[in-house]
Amino acid sequence: MSQINDKAVGAALLGVGSFVFAYYSVWTLVIPFVDKDHPARMLFPPQWYAIALPVFLLVVGATAIFGFLSFVMLKSAKSAAKKST
């Protein structure tokens, strides 16, 4: 039963990831060449966000990863100091 749920979750994640990839690809590779007054432009945010959003997510993700690593290193250093005394 669990394997069926895992497959459903995996299929959903694959579908969402494929949609996001296709949307972002069209947004960054096709829309800049479309006329400014074309109705398709209304489906996409301004081009500035195509760069700002991934940069923001990268900075937040790197901060979270390095924060977690710092926390783990400090915690292990404290436990090593307790063991040595």
Short mmCIF file of C-alpha atoms in Angstrom, two decimals:
data_model
loop_
_atom_site.label_atom_id
_atom_site.label_comp_id
_atom_site.label_asym_id
_atom_site.label_seq_id
_atom_site.Cartn_x
_atom_site.Cartn_y
_atom_site.Cartn_z
CA MET A 1 0.00 0.00 0.00
CA SER A 2 2.82 2.39 0.85
CA GLN A 3 4.47 1.79 -2.50
CA ILE A 4 1.36 3.00 -4.32
CA ASN A 5 1.38 6.23 -2.29
CA ASP A 6 5.09 6.71 -3.03
CA LYS A 7 4.45 6.30 -6.74
CA ALA A 8 1.57 8.79 -6.61
CA VAL A 9 3.69 11.34 -4.76
CA GLY A 10 6.55 10.79 -7.18
CA ALA A 11 4.26 11.22 -10.18
CA ALA A 12 2.81 14.41 -8.70
CA LEU A 13 6.26 15.83 -8.02
CA LEU A 14 7.39 14.92 -11.53
CA GLY A 15 4.33 16.63 -12.99
CA VAL A 16 4.81 19.79 -10.93
CA GLY A 17 8.52 19.89 -11.72
CA SER A 18 7.88 19.44 -15.43
CA PHE A 19 5.30 22.22 -15.42
CA VAL A 20 7.61 24.62 -13.56
CA PHE A 21 10.47 23.80 -15.92
CA ALA A 22 8.31 24.35 -19.01
CA TYR A 23 6.79 27.58 -17.65
CA TYR A 24 10.18 29.03 -16.67
CA SER A 25 11.73 27.98 -19.99
CA VAL A 26 8.99 29.69 -21.99
CA TRP A 27 9.16 32.73 -19.68
CA THR A 28 12.90 33.20 -20.11
CA LEU A 29 13.52 31.91 -23.65
CA VAL A 30 10.39 32.75 -25.65
CA ILE A 31 8.58 35.68 -24.06
CA PRO A 32 11.44 38.20 -24.55
CA PHE A 33 10.90 37.82 -28.32
CA VAL A 34 7.12 38.31 -28.17
CA ASP A 35 5.65 41.77 -28.84
CA LYS A 36 4.96 43.91 -25.78
CA ASP A 37 1.24 44.19 -26.56
CA HIS A 38 0.66 40.47 -27.19
CA PRO A 39 -1.90 38.84 -24.84
CA ALA A 40 0.53 36.02 -23.97
CA ARG A 41 2.61 38.53 -22.01
CA MET A 42 -0.19 38.77 -19.45
CA LEU A 43 0.45 35.15 -18.41
CA PHE A 44 3.97 35.91 -17.21
CA PRO A 45 5.43 38.33 -14.64
CA PRO A 46 7.99 40.96 -15.74
CA GLN A 47 11.35 39.63 -16.95
CA TRP A 48 13.17 41.11 -13.95
CA TYR A 49 11.58 38.43 -11.75
CA ALA A 50 13.00 35.68 -13.96
CA ILE A 51 16.42 36.55 -12.56
CA ALA A 52 15.51 37.93 -9.14
CA LEU A 53 13.41 34.96 -8.01
CA PRO A 54 16.04 32.23 -8.59
CA VAL A 55 18.76 34.44 -7.07
CA PHE A 56 16.61 35.03 -3.99
CA LEU A 57 15.85 31.31 -3.65
CA LEU A 58 19.54 30.47 -4.05
CA VAL A 59 20.56 32.93 -1.34
CA VAL A 60 17.85 31.70 1.05
CA GLY A 61 18.74 28.05 0.36
CA ALA A 62 22.48 28.61 0.82
CA THR A 63 21.82 30.52 4.05
CA ALA A 64 19.64 27.69 5.37
CA ILE A 65 22.20 25.03 4.44
CA PHE A 66 25.17 26.88 5.94
CA GLY A 67 23.12 27.81 9.01
CA PHE A 68 22.25 24.17 9.56
CA LEU A 69 25.86 23.09 9.08
CA SER A 70 27.03 25.75 11.55
CA PHE A 71 24.47 24.60 14.08
CA VAL A 72 25.56 20.95 13.73
CA MET A 73 29.26 21.84 13.98
CA LEU A 74 28.71 23.96 17.11
CA LYS A 75 26.60 21.24 18.69
CA SER A 76 29.18 18.55 17.99
CA ALA A 77 31.96 20.79 19.31
CA LYS A 78 30.03 21.29 22.56
CA SER A 79 29.47 17.56 22.97
CA ALA A 80 33.14 16.85 22.24
CA ALA A 81 34.17 19.44 24.85
CA LYS A 82 31.90 17.81 27.45
CA LYS A 83 33.37 14.37 26.75
CA SER A 84 36.97 15.58 27.08
CA THR A 85 36.43 17.19 30.50
#
